[in-house]
mmCIF file of C-alpha atoms in Angstrom:
data_model
loop_
_atom_site.group_PDB
_atom_site.id
_atom_site.type_symbol
_atom_site.label_atom_id
_atom_site.label_comp_id
_atom_site.label_asym_id
_atom_site.label_seq_id
_atom_site.Cartn_x
_atom_site.Cartn_y
_atom_site.Cartn_z
ATOM 1 C CA UNK A 202 -65.099 -75.704 34.424
ATOM 2 C CA UNK A 203 -62.877 -74.325 36.914
ATOM 3 C CA UNK A 204 -63.556 -70.932 38.010
ATOM 4 C CA UNK A 205 -64.958 -69.918 41.201
ATOM 5 C CA UNK A 206 -67.964 -71.015 39.145
ATOM 6 C CA UNK A 207 -66.014 -74.107 37.944
ATOM 7 C CA UNK A 208 -67.315 -77.183 36.265
ATOM 8 C CA UNK A 209 -65.107 -80.020 35.006
ATOM 9 C CA UNK A 210 -66.932 -81.356 31.832
ATOM 10 C CA UNK A 211 -67.019 -85.062 30.275
ATOM 11 C CA UNK A 212 -66.344 -83.600 27.002
ATOM 12 C CA UNK A 213 -63.002 -82.037 25.283
ATOM 13 C CA UNK A 214 -61.892 -81.107 22.183
ATOM 14 C CA UNK A 215 -58.172 -80.505 20.937
ATOM 15 C CA UNK A 216 -57.300 -80.822 17.371
ATOM 16 C CA UNK A 217 -54.575 -79.225 14.966
ATOM 17 C CA UNK A 218 -56.300 -78.815 11.509
ATOM 18 C CA UNK A 219 -60.032 -77.948 10.497
ATOM 19 C CA UNK A 220 -62.260 -80.411 8.952
ATOM 20 C CA UNK A 221 -61.554 -78.291 5.642
ATOM 21 C CA UNK A 222 -57.821 -78.530 6.028
ATOM 22 C CA UNK A 223 -57.608 -74.890 6.371
ATOM 23 C CA UNK A 224 -55.381 -72.719 8.590
ATOM 24 C CA UNK A 225 -56.541 -69.532 9.543
ATOM 25 C CA UNK A 226 -53.992 -66.552 8.827
ATOM 26 C CA UNK A 227 -51.708 -65.445 11.619
ATOM 27 C CA UNK A 228 -52.405 -62.297 13.278
ATOM 28 C CA UNK A 229 -49.926 -59.538 13.503
ATOM 29 C CA UNK A 230 -49.429 -58.264 17.032
ATOM 30 C CA UNK A 231 -46.560 -56.520 18.762
ATOM 31 C CA UNK A 232 -43.636 -58.617 20.279
ATOM 32 C CA UNK A 233 -44.801 -59.940 23.590
ATOM 33 C CA UNK A 234 -43.288 -59.147 26.898
ATOM 34 C CA UNK A 235 -43.031 -62.662 27.650
ATOM 35 C CA UNK A 236 -44.621 -66.104 26.249
ATOM 36 C CA UNK A 237 -45.298 -68.373 29.062
ATOM 37 C CA UNK A 238 -46.032 -71.854 28.335
ATOM 38 C CA UNK A 239 -48.960 -73.845 29.678
ATOM 39 C CA UNK A 240 -50.446 -77.433 30.142
ATOM 40 C CA UNK A 241 -53.743 -77.991 28.966
ATOM 41 C CA UNK A 242 -55.219 -80.397 31.746
ATOM 42 C CA UNK A 243 -58.782 -81.459 31.378
ATOM 43 C CA UNK A 244 -59.249 -78.354 28.880
ATOM 44 C CA UNK A 245 -58.095 -76.062 31.485
ATOM 45 C CA UNK A 246 -54.927 -73.683 31.225
ATOM 46 C CA UNK A 247 -52.304 -74.464 33.949
ATOM 47 C CA UNK A 248 -49.209 -72.214 34.260
ATOM 48 C CA UNK A 249 -46.176 -72.882 36.607
ATOM 49 C CA UNK A 250 -46.518 -70.271 39.728
ATOM 50 C CA UNK A 251 -44.186 -69.983 42.487
ATOM 51 C CA UNK A 252 -45.283 -68.119 45.929
ATOM 52 C CA UNK A 253 -42.637 -66.401 47.299
ATOM 53 C CA UNK A 254 -39.677 -68.763 47.152
ATOM 54 C CA UNK A 255 -41.687 -71.941 46.945
ATOM 55 C CA UNK A 256 -41.153 -75.079 44.550
ATOM 56 C CA UNK A 257 -43.014 -74.754 41.367
ATOM 57 C CA UNK A 258 -46.752 -74.946 41.720
ATOM 58 C CA UNK A 259 -49.635 -75.536 39.250
ATOM 59 C CA UNK A 260 -52.086 -72.612 38.929
ATOM 60 C CA UNK A 261 -55.158 -72.461 36.541
ATOM 61 C CA UNK A 262 -55.561 -69.406 34.576
ATOM 62 C CA UNK A 263 -59.206 -68.593 34.882
ATOM 63 C CA UNK A 264 -61.279 -65.459 33.325
ATOM 64 C CA UNK A 265 -63.711 -66.473 35.749
ATOM 65 C CA UNK A 266 -61.732 -65.822 38.759
ATOM 66 C CA UNK A 267 -60.297 -62.329 40.093
ATOM 67 C CA UNK A 268 -57.672 -62.627 42.718
ATOM 68 C CA UNK A 269 -54.752 -64.803 43.248
ATOM 69 C CA UNK A 270 -56.261 -68.042 45.118
ATOM 70 C CA UNK A 271 -54.054 -70.845 46.619
ATOM 71 C CA UNK A 272 -55.193 -74.063 47.727
ATOM 72 C CA UNK A 273 -55.798 -73.680 51.435
ATOM 73 C CA UNK A 274 -53.775 -77.301 52.108
ATOM 74 C CA UNK A 275 -51.135 -75.982 49.983
ATOM 75 C CA UNK A 276 -51.144 -72.938 51.967
ATOM 76 C CA UNK A 277 -50.405 -74.558 55.125
ATOM 77 C CA UNK A 278 -47.778 -76.506 53.562
ATOM 78 C CA UNK A 279 -45.942 -73.487 52.806
ATOM 79 C CA UNK A 280 -46.542 -72.038 55.984
ATOM 80 C CA UNK A 281 -48.336 -68.953 54.406
ATOM 81 C CA UNK A 282 -50.341 -66.495 56.932
ATOM 82 C CA UNK A 283 -53.786 -67.160 57.151
ATOM 83 C CA UNK A 284 -56.448 -65.256 58.821
ATOM 84 C CA UNK A 285 -60.187 -64.663 58.999
ATOM 85 C CA UNK A 286 -62.823 -66.775 57.612
ATOM 86 C CA UNK A 287 -64.896 -66.261 54.334
ATOM 87 C CA UNK A 288 -67.527 -68.159 52.495
ATOM 88 C CA UNK A 289 -66.966 -68.648 48.558
ATOM 89 C CA UNK A 290 -69.591 -70.125 46.078
ATOM 90 C CA UNK A 291 -69.424 -70.944 42.540
ATOM 91 C CA UNK A 292 -71.135 -73.727 40.206
ATOM 92 C CA UNK A 293 -73.060 -75.963 42.664
ATOM 93 C CA UNK A 294 -75.203 -75.207 45.765
ATOM 94 C CA UNK A 295 -72.551 -75.280 48.212
ATOM 95 C CA UNK A 296 -69.994 -73.038 49.611
ATOM 96 C CA UNK A 297 -66.220 -73.489 50.437
ATOM 97 C CA UNK A 298 -64.834 -72.031 53.812
ATOM 98 C CA UNK A 299 -61.548 -70.146 53.085
ATOM 99 C CA UNK A 300 -59.215 -67.506 54.694
ATOM 100 C CA UNK A 301 -57.468 -64.673 54.023
ATOM 101 C CA UNK A 302 -53.680 -64.547 52.778
ATOM 102 C CA UNK A 303 -51.253 -62.030 54.092
ATOM 103 C CA UNK A 304 -47.653 -61.335 52.999
ATOM 104 C CA UNK A 305 -47.576 -63.760 50.183
ATOM 105 C CA UNK A 306 -46.933 -63.181 46.646
ATOM 106 C CA UNK A 307 -46.952 -65.310 43.266
ATOM 107 C CA UNK A 308 -44.847 -65.020 40.609
ATOM 108 C CA UNK A 309 -45.039 -66.925 36.784
ATOM 109 C CA UNK A 310 -42.194 -68.946 36.360
ATOM 110 C CA UNK A 311 -39.940 -67.271 33.799
ATOM 111 C CA UNK A 312 -41.601 -63.956 34.296
ATOM 112 C CA UNK A 313 -40.110 -63.413 37.864
ATOM 113 C CA UNK A 314 -39.762 -59.526 37.896
ATOM 114 C CA UNK A 315 -43.886 -59.418 37.817
ATOM 115 C CA UNK A 316 -45.676 -60.299 41.106
ATOM 116 C CA UNK A 317 -49.020 -60.212 42.770
ATOM 117 C CA UNK A 318 -50.398 -60.777 46.211
ATOM 118 C CA UNK A 319 -51.967 -63.991 46.964
ATOM 119 C CA UNK A 320 -55.429 -62.965 48.546
ATOM 120 C CA UNK A 321 -57.129 -65.863 49.403
ATOM 121 C CA UNK A 322 -56.827 -69.487 50.534
ATOM 122 C CA UNK A 323 -59.541 -72.049 49.713
ATOM 123 C CA UNK A 324 -59.802 -75.788 49.329
ATOM 124 C CA UNK A 325 -59.366 -77.034 46.128
ATOM 125 C CA UNK A 326 -58.563 -80.639 46.807
ATOM 126 C CA UNK A 327 -61.794 -81.973 45.193
ATOM 127 C CA UNK A 328 -61.213 -80.462 42.020
ATOM 128 C CA UNK A 329 -57.518 -81.831 42.023
ATOM 129 C CA UNK A 330 -59.033 -85.196 42.253
ATOM 130 C CA UNK A 331 -61.289 -84.491 38.835
ATOM 131 C CA UNK A 332 -58.242 -82.920 37.495
ATOM 132 C CA UNK A 333 -56.027 -85.965 38.039
ATOM 133 C CA UNK A 334 -53.387 -83.321 38.421
ATOM 134 C CA UNK A 335 -52.048 -80.553 40.983
ATOM 135 C CA UNK A 336 -54.392 -77.818 41.308
ATOM 136 C CA UNK A 337 -52.514 -75.454 43.618
ATOM 137 C CA UNK A 338 -54.452 -72.019 42.905
ATOM 138 C CA UNK A 339 -56.012 -69.463 40.360
ATOM 139 C CA UNK A 340 -55.109 -66.496 38.888
ATOM 140 C CA UNK A 341 -57.548 -64.279 36.983
ATOM 141 C CA UNK A 342 -58.770 -60.899 35.999
ATOM 142 C CA UNK A 343 -56.505 -58.661 38.600
ATOM 143 C CA UNK A 344 -53.623 -60.397 36.561
ATOM 144 C CA UNK A 345 -55.037 -60.317 33.034
ATOM 145 C CA UNK A 346 -55.918 -56.370 33.354
ATOM 146 C CA UNK A 347 -52.329 -55.662 33.736
ATOM 147 C CA UNK A 348 -51.333 -56.491 30.009
ATOM 148 C CA UNK A 349 -53.069 -57.607 26.841
ATOM 149 C CA UNK A 350 -52.742 -61.322 27.189
ATOM 150 C CA UNK A 351 -52.838 -63.532 24.023
ATOM 151 C CA UNK A 352 -54.311 -67.110 24.637
ATOM 152 C CA UNK A 353 -53.012 -69.415 22.015
ATOM 153 C CA UNK A 354 -54.602 -72.860 22.487
ATOM 154 C CA UNK A 355 -52.574 -74.589 19.521
ATOM 155 C CA UNK A 356 -49.195 -73.545 20.642
ATOM 156 C CA UNK A 357 -49.956 -74.149 24.229
ATOM 157 C CA UNK A 358 -48.856 -70.589 25.188
ATOM 158 C CA UNK A 359 -49.717 -67.287 26.795
ATOM 159 C CA UNK A 360 -48.275 -64.201 25.446
ATOM 160 C CA UNK A 361 -48.211 -60.968 27.390
ATOM 161 C CA UNK A 362 -48.234 -57.914 25.609
ATOM 162 C CA UNK A 363 -47.767 -54.346 27.167
ATOM 163 C CA UNK A 364 -51.272 -52.990 27.099
ATOM 164 C CA UNK A 365 -50.111 -49.505 26.588
ATOM 165 C CA UNK A 366 -49.922 -48.801 22.551
ATOM 166 C CA UNK A 367 -51.123 -52.133 21.768
ATOM 167 C CA UNK A 368 -52.361 -52.309 18.181
ATOM 168 C CA UNK A 369 -53.902 -55.577 16.757
ATOM 169 C CA UNK A 370 -53.823 -56.378 13.083
ATOM 170 C CA UNK A 371 -55.162 -59.443 12.123
ATOM 171 C CA UNK A 372 -58.812 -61.326 10.886
ATOM 172 C CA UNK A 373 -60.423 -61.238 14.025
ATOM 173 C CA UNK A 374 -63.370 -59.196 15.337
ATOM 174 C CA UNK A 375 -62.914 -57.133 18.481
ATOM 175 C CA UNK A 376 -65.886 -58.013 20.930
ATOM 176 C CA UNK A 377 -67.097 -55.347 23.714
ATOM 177 C CA UNK A 378 -66.488 -56.522 27.188
ATOM 178 C CA UNK A 379 -68.104 -55.613 30.452
ATOM 179 C CA UNK A 380 -67.378 -56.758 33.683
ATOM 180 C CA UNK A 381 -69.254 -57.721 36.578
ATOM 181 C CA UNK A 382 -68.330 -56.853 40.349
ATOM 182 C CA UNK A 383 -66.046 -60.226 40.488
ATOM 183 C CA UNK A 384 -64.413 -59.001 37.817
ATOM 184 C CA UNK A 385 -65.466 -61.563 35.400
ATOM 185 C CA UNK A 386 -65.722 -60.512 31.393
ATOM 186 C CA UNK A 387 -69.270 -60.365 29.923
ATOM 187 C CA UNK A 388 -69.845 -60.919 26.459
ATOM 188 C CA UNK A 389 -73.433 -60.231 24.597
ATOM 189 C CA UNK A 390 -74.001 -63.479 22.279
ATOM 190 C CA UNK A 391 -77.077 -65.524 20.895
ATOM 191 C CA UNK A 392 -78.067 -69.178 21.205
ATOM 192 C CA UNK A 393 -80.434 -71.007 19.103
ATOM 193 C CA UNK A 394 -81.983 -74.155 20.426
ATOM 194 C CA UNK A 395 -82.918 -76.945 18.384
ATOM 195 C CA UNK A 396 -86.233 -76.179 16.690
ATOM 196 C CA UNK A 397 -86.509 -72.753 18.451
ATOM 197 C CA UNK A 398 -85.879 -69.127 17.930
ATOM 198 C CA UNK A 399 -82.491 -67.143 18.972
ATOM 199 C CA UNK A 400 -82.124 -66.442 22.497
ATOM 200 C CA UNK A 401 -80.066 -62.878 22.882
ATOM 201 C CA UNK A 402 -78.102 -62.863 26.622
ATOM 202 C CA UNK A 403 -75.270 -61.868 28.377
ATOM 203 C CA UNK A 404 -72.862 -64.691 29.255
ATOM 204 C CA UNK A 405 -69.517 -64.970 31.477
ATOM 205 C CA UNK A 406 -66.677 -65.760 29.007
ATOM 206 C CA UNK A 407 -65.180 -68.267 31.238
ATOM 207 C CA UNK A 408 -61.752 -69.981 30.461
ATOM 208 C CA UNK A 409 -62.191 -72.036 33.723
ATOM 209 C CA UNK A 410 -64.895 -73.677 32.194
ATOM 210 C CA UNK A 411 -63.796 -76.829 30.216
ATOM 211 C CA UNK A 412 -67.172 -77.235 28.680
ATOM 212 C CA UNK A 413 -68.755 -75.331 25.434
ATOM 213 C CA UNK A 414 -72.041 -73.669 26.808
ATOM 214 C CA UNK A 415 -73.959 -73.517 30.220
ATOM 215 C CA UNK A 416 -77.277 -72.159 30.444
ATOM 216 C CA UNK A 417 -78.551 -70.983 33.542
ATOM 217 C CA UNK A 418 -81.592 -72.267 35.574
ATOM 218 C CA UNK A 419 -83.856 -69.326 34.936
ATOM 219 C CA UNK A 420 -83.042 -69.290 31.250
ATOM 220 C CA UNK A 421 -83.676 -72.643 30.906
ATOM 221 C CA UNK A 422 -87.012 -72.435 32.502
ATOM 222 C CA UNK A 423 -88.195 -69.254 30.944
ATOM 223 C CA UNK A 424 -87.832 -71.016 27.678
ATOM 224 C CA UNK A 425 -88.698 -74.529 28.794
ATOM 225 C CA UNK A 426 -85.412 -76.103 27.266
ATOM 226 C CA UNK A 427 -86.184 -78.895 29.362
ATOM 227 C CA UNK A 428 -89.679 -79.401 28.066
ATOM 228 C CA UNK A 429 -89.024 -79.706 24.354
ATOM 229 C CA UNK A 430 -89.039 -82.587 22.660
ATOM 230 C CA UNK A 431 -85.002 -83.055 22.606
ATOM 231 C CA UNK A 432 -82.540 -85.590 23.627
ATOM 232 C CA UNK A 433 -80.851 -84.651 26.752
ATOM 233 C CA UNK A 434 -78.549 -86.695 29.000
ATOM 234 C CA UNK A 435 -77.881 -86.363 32.595
ATOM 235 C CA UNK A 436 -74.455 -84.235 33.220
ATOM 236 C CA UNK A 437 -71.986 -86.454 35.123
ATOM 237 C CA UNK A 438 -68.692 -85.418 36.372
ATOM 238 C CA UNK A 439 -69.700 -81.805 36.367
ATOM 239 C CA UNK A 440 -69.024 -79.573 39.563
ATOM 240 C CA UNK A 441 -67.109 -76.668 40.926
ATOM 241 C CA UNK A 442 -66.442 -74.448 43.941
ATOM 242 C CA UNK A 443 -69.816 -74.907 44.909
ATOM 243 C CA UNK A 444 -69.920 -78.854 44.733
ATOM 244 C CA UNK A 445 -72.020 -80.932 41.871
ATOM 245 C CA UNK A 446 -74.188 -79.297 39.580
ATOM 246 C CA UNK A 447 -77.435 -80.608 38.732
ATOM 247 C CA UNK A 448 -77.928 -80.438 34.850
ATOM 248 C CA UNK A 449 -78.892 -82.066 31.638
ATOM 249 C CA UNK A 450 -76.938 -82.029 28.539
ATOM 250 C CA UNK A 451 -77.866 -81.496 25.343
ATOM 251 C CA UNK A 452 -77.179 -79.776 21.773
ATOM 252 C CA UNK A 453 -78.150 -76.389 20.647
ATOM 253 C CA UNK A 454 -78.294 -75.584 16.882
ATOM 254 C CA UNK A 455 -76.141 -72.747 17.111
ATOM 255 C CA UNK A 456 -74.158 -69.986 19.020
ATOM 256 C CA UNK A 457 -73.252 -66.563 17.813
ATOM 257 C CA UNK A 458 -70.658 -64.431 19.276
ATOM 258 C CA UNK A 459 -70.354 -61.145 17.123
ATOM 259 C CA UNK A 460 -70.022 -62.489 13.386
ATOM 260 C CA UNK A 461 -69.173 -65.770 14.285
ATOM 261 C CA UNK A 462 -71.496 -68.805 14.148
ATOM 262 C CA UNK A 463 -70.783 -71.856 15.966
ATOM 263 C CA UNK A 464 -72.672 -74.935 14.889
ATOM 264 C CA UNK A 465 -74.000 -77.652 16.997
ATOM 265 C CA UNK A 466 -72.105 -77.080 20.215
ATOM 266 C CA UNK A 467 -73.051 -79.185 23.234
ATOM 267 C CA UNK A 468 -74.937 -77.414 26.316
ATOM 268 C CA UNK A 469 -75.463 -77.961 29.673
ATOM 269 C CA UNK A 470 -78.882 -77.023 30.735
ATOM 270 C CA UNK A 471 -78.516 -76.240 34.628
ATOM 271 C CA UNK A 472 -81.207 -77.584 37.054
ATOM 272 C CA UNK A 473 -79.369 -75.841 39.810
ATOM 273 C CA UNK A 474 -81.480 -73.725 42.585
ATOM 274 C CA UNK A 475 -78.344 -71.970 44.137
ATOM 275 C CA UNK A 476 -74.956 -71.161 42.941
ATOM 276 C CA UNK A 477 -73.399 -69.612 39.780
ATOM 277 C CA UNK A 478 -75.503 -71.414 37.464
ATOM 278 C CA UNK A 479 -79.117 -70.104 39.144
ATOM 279 C CA UNK A 480 -78.101 -66.477 38.358
ATOM 280 C CA UNK A 481 -81.157 -65.059 36.873
ATOM 281 C CA UNK A 482 -79.126 -61.997 35.528
ATOM 282 C CA UNK A 483 -76.689 -63.922 33.203
ATOM 283 C CA UNK A 484 -77.997 -66.319 30.466
ATOM 284 C CA UNK A 485 -75.112 -68.720 30.951
ATOM 285 C CA UNK A 486 -71.464 -69.329 30.704
ATOM 286 C CA UNK A 487 -69.312 -69.767 27.342
ATOM 287 C CA UNK A 488 -66.163 -71.934 28.037
ATOM 288 C CA UNK A 489 -63.147 -73.415 26.872
ATOM 289 C CA UNK A 490 -64.591 -75.806 24.071
ATOM 290 C CA UNK A 491 -65.842 -72.584 22.452
ATOM 291 C CA UNK A 492 -62.896 -70.541 23.120
ATOM 292 C CA UNK A 493 -60.415 -73.126 21.921
ATOM 293 C CA UNK A 494 -61.829 -72.566 18.431
ATOM 294 C CA UNK A 495 -60.114 -68.824 18.310
ATOM 295 C CA UNK A 496 -56.732 -67.366 19.390
ATOM 296 C CA UNK A 497 -57.904 -64.667 22.012
ATOM 297 C CA UNK A 498 -56.416 -61.392 22.973
ATOM 298 C CA UNK A 499 -57.848 -60.447 26.560
ATOM 299 C CA UNK A 500 -57.576 -56.531 26.184
ATOM 300 C CA UNK A 501 -59.324 -55.499 29.593
ATOM 301 C CA UNK A 502 -57.893 -51.801 29.311
ATOM 302 C CA UNK A 503 -59.946 -51.410 26.051
ATOM 303 C CA UNK A 504 -63.146 -53.427 27.261
ATOM 304 C CA UNK A 505 -62.621 -55.870 24.385
ATOM 305 C CA UNK A 506 -61.488 -59.479 23.801
ATOM 306 C CA UNK A 507 -60.512 -59.913 19.938
ATOM 307 C CA UNK A 508 -61.759 -63.127 18.478
ATOM 308 C CA UNK A 509 -59.511 -64.780 15.914
ATOM 309 C CA UNK A 510 -60.476 -67.827 14.374
ATOM 310 C CA UNK A 511 -58.070 -70.736 14.767
ATOM 311 C CA UNK A 512 -57.585 -73.582 12.194
ATOM 312 C CA UNK A 513 -59.885 -75.538 14.504
ATOM 313 C CA UNK A 514 -62.820 -73.161 13.958
ATOM 314 C CA UNK A 515 -64.903 -75.435 11.527
ATOM 315 C CA UNK A 516 -64.081 -78.648 13.297
ATOM 316 C CA UNK A 517 -67.451 -79.947 14.294
ATOM 317 C CA UNK A 518 -68.694 -81.055 17.883
ATOM 318 C CA UNK A 519 -68.925 -84.719 17.277
ATOM 319 C CA UNK A 520 -66.576 -86.447 19.780
ATOM 320 C CA UNK A 521 -67.505 -89.812 21.179
ATOM 321 C CA UNK A 522 -68.529 -89.877 25.086
ATOM 322 C CA UNK A 523 -67.638 -92.825 27.314
ATOM 323 C CA UNK A 524 -70.692 -92.395 29.578
ATOM 324 C CA UNK A 525 -68.565 -92.198 32.749
ATOM 325 C CA UNK A 526 -66.522 -89.734 34.893
ATOM 326 C CA UNK A 527 -63.028 -90.586 36.827
ATOM 327 C CA UNK A 528 -61.652 -89.160 39.708
ATOM 328 C CA UNK A 529 -57.809 -89.441 40.769
ATOM 329 C CA UNK A 530 -56.177 -90.437 44.047
ATOM 330 C CA UNK A 531 -53.061 -91.464 45.489
ATOM 331 C CA UNK A 532 -49.508 -90.099 45.304
ATOM 332 C CA UNK A 533 -49.355 -88.514 41.729
ATOM 333 C CA UNK A 534 -52.948 -89.265 41.107
ATOM 334 C CA UNK A 535 -51.814 -92.484 39.787
ATOM 335 C CA UNK A 536 -55.053 -94.371 40.959
ATOM 336 C CA UNK A 537 -57.965 -93.862 38.556
ATOM 337 C CA UNK A 538 -61.688 -94.738 39.914
ATOM 338 C CA UNK A 539 -65.101 -94.279 38.395
ATOM 339 C CA UNK A 540 -66.906 -91.517 39.877
ATOM 340 C CA UNK A 541 -69.971 -91.895 37.981
ATOM 341 C CA UNK A 542 -71.787 -93.926 35.238
ATOM 342 C CA UNK A 543 -74.236 -92.642 33.001
ATOM 343 C CA UNK A 544 -77.284 -94.609 32.324
ATOM 344 C CA UNK A 545 -77.922 -96.248 28.554
ATOM 345 C CA UNK A 546 -74.261 -95.171 27.861
ATOM 346 C CA UNK A 547 -71.164 -97.048 26.401
ATOM 347 C CA UNK A 548 -69.838 -97.356 30.340
ATOM 348 C CA UNK A 549 -73.107 -98.884 31.551
ATOM 349 C CA UNK A 550 -73.672 -101.348 28.542
ATOM 350 C CA UNK A 551 -69.829 -102.402 29.148
ATOM 351 C CA UNK A 552 -70.360 -103.134 33.029
ATOM 352 C CA UNK A 553 -68.692 -100.456 34.316
ATOM 353 C CA UNK A 554 -69.610 -99.599 37.998
ATOM 354 C CA UNK A 555 -69.119 -96.580 40.262
ATOM 355 C CA UNK A 556 -65.940 -97.208 42.459
ATOM 356 C CA UNK A 557 -64.396 -99.664 39.699
ATOM 357 C CA UNK A 558 -60.750 -98.928 39.945
ATOM 358 C CA UNK A 559 -59.177 -98.857 36.264
ATOM 359 C CA UNK A 560 -56.048 -101.011 36.327
ATOM 360 C CA UNK A 561 -55.068 -100.966 32.535
ATOM 361 C CA UNK A 562 -56.649 -99.507 29.110
ATOM 362 C CA UNK A 563 -55.369 -101.445 26.343
ATOM 363 C CA UNK A 564 -52.875 -103.234 28.354
ATOM 364 C CA UNK A 565 -51.343 -99.829 29.422
ATOM 365 C CA UNK A 566 -51.284 -99.478 33.191
ATOM 366 C CA UNK A 567 -53.601 -96.678 34.712
ATOM 367 C CA UNK A 568 -50.571 -95.366 36.402
ATOM 368 C CA UNK A 569 -48.961 -94.296 32.816
ATOM 369 C CA UNK A 570 -52.317 -92.586 32.129
ATOM 370 C CA UNK A 571 -54.017 -89.672 33.176
ATOM 371 C CA UNK A 572 -57.637 -88.204 33.253
ATOM 372 C CA UNK A 573 -56.702 -85.629 30.481
ATOM 373 C CA UNK A 574 -55.335 -88.602 28.526
ATOM 374 C CA UNK A 575 -58.261 -91.002 28.801
ATOM 375 C CA UNK A 576 -60.601 -88.126 28.086
ATOM 376 C CA UNK A 577 -58.948 -87.759 25.010
ATOM 377 C CA UNK A 578 -58.520 -91.254 24.196
ATOM 378 C CA UNK A 579 -62.630 -91.869 24.601
ATOM 379 C CA UNK A 580 -63.441 -89.173 22.349
ATOM 380 C CA UNK A 581 -62.097 -91.332 19.420
ATOM 381 C CA UNK A 582 -64.246 -93.829 17.848
ATOM 382 C CA UNK A 583 -63.058 -97.521 18.421
ATOM 383 C CA UNK A 584 -63.249 -100.311 21.536
ATOM 384 C CA UNK A 585 -61.210 -100.228 24.560
ATOM 385 C CA UNK A 586 -60.310 -103.038 26.710
ATOM 386 C CA UNK A 587 -60.543 -101.709 30.188
ATOM 387 C CA UNK A 588 -59.424 -103.770 33.341
ATOM 388 C CA UNK A 589 -60.769 -102.825 36.416
ATOM 389 C CA UNK A 590 -60.528 -103.920 40.227
ATOM 390 C CA UNK A 591 -63.907 -104.349 41.640
ATOM 391 C CA UNK A 592 -63.384 -105.611 45.416
ATOM 392 C CA UNK A 593 -61.177 -108.524 45.393
ATOM 393 C CA UNK A 594 -61.704 -109.254 41.484
ATOM 394 C CA UNK A 595 -60.115 -108.211 38.390
ATOM 395 C CA UNK A 596 -62.542 -107.943 35.632
ATOM 396 C CA UNK A 597 -62.073 -107.050 31.832
ATOM 397 C CA UNK A 598 -64.512 -105.279 30.315
ATOM 398 C CA UNK A 599 -64.903 -103.795 26.616
ATOM 399 C CA UNK A 600 -65.888 -100.075 26.280
ATOM 400 C CA UNK A 601 -67.156 -98.559 22.846
ATOM 401 C CA UNK A 602 -67.655 -94.738 23.018
ATOM 402 C CA UNK A 603 -70.171 -93.196 20.808
ATOM 403 C CA UNK A 604 -71.746 -89.919 20.552
ATOM 404 C CA UNK A 605 -74.300 -89.457 23.022
ATOM 405 C CA UNK A 606 -76.066 -86.121 22.308
#
């Protein structure tokens, strides 16, 4: 997830057709003011932005954020006016030291007539390394509430509609939304653990989270979810603005949002004692792996989000996993390195170790790949020949991803 309660998850999902081969009917909506293409980077929506008259920058579109935020190193590179200090937390137990920004505005590339202030500068370099991609800033609810924003994961576009007079006509359901003091949208949902009773709660609907479902520590403890006799694995490569998240991964029987029932999603069971995932006032976060099963209309003016099922809605959560987390470094993030290896996983069985540098995958050079591409690749069944550098040695290993939870 990447919000200020950000988590980068080891799982991913991106499909075009549902397992039943059906396509959901298209909604009828007013013509958008503008259509903004986006890239999906480790399942985060990345849009092109300029600050003042800068070169194009990569900003994450995040419902778990409020104001315009820029990476502090990028702010210094651009010569922005920084003043004061503040601490910002998120997923993980640490806080980030940042500054306020004066006299800077951001604009979406292709929609230059609209601009908003850049309010804060915080260090985002660690998250960029886990993305394997530039992570120059974040835009959130202060932007979203100016429009009705249609999020179309399958077309990889945001469509910005005028909020005045917006009328939706389609097969979606309007889910009521409340907002917390940070401007994050909160929805009511129901999660059913395996072999357990449904648990109703309030969740942050967090498009800056790359996972499916994250359950906060107080809820996990109250319902003894880690004590139940269910298979869990250690969560790896999971972290955010507050550092690494301590958690286990499992699978729940069902998540219910309105009339929609999502079967068998993966779930992060937080063990954090501080930070966003230790928040007792909320049940948890619902992230991109759930959101991408829908076309969404973020209609903050009317305190609602419209969920329209996409053609991927029936796709099962059955992707394979490699059991390793990666980080990227160097110019263009071209050096890929193993950040962590899960015990009793395909990666550990293949002999991969923390700090191994990945040189090739099936003969293709790592410089021509990305963390996003490798994540999608390793979700598919099959065997992969991995060439790594370990110290002064070059080693070839065979990786065979499989479903782990």
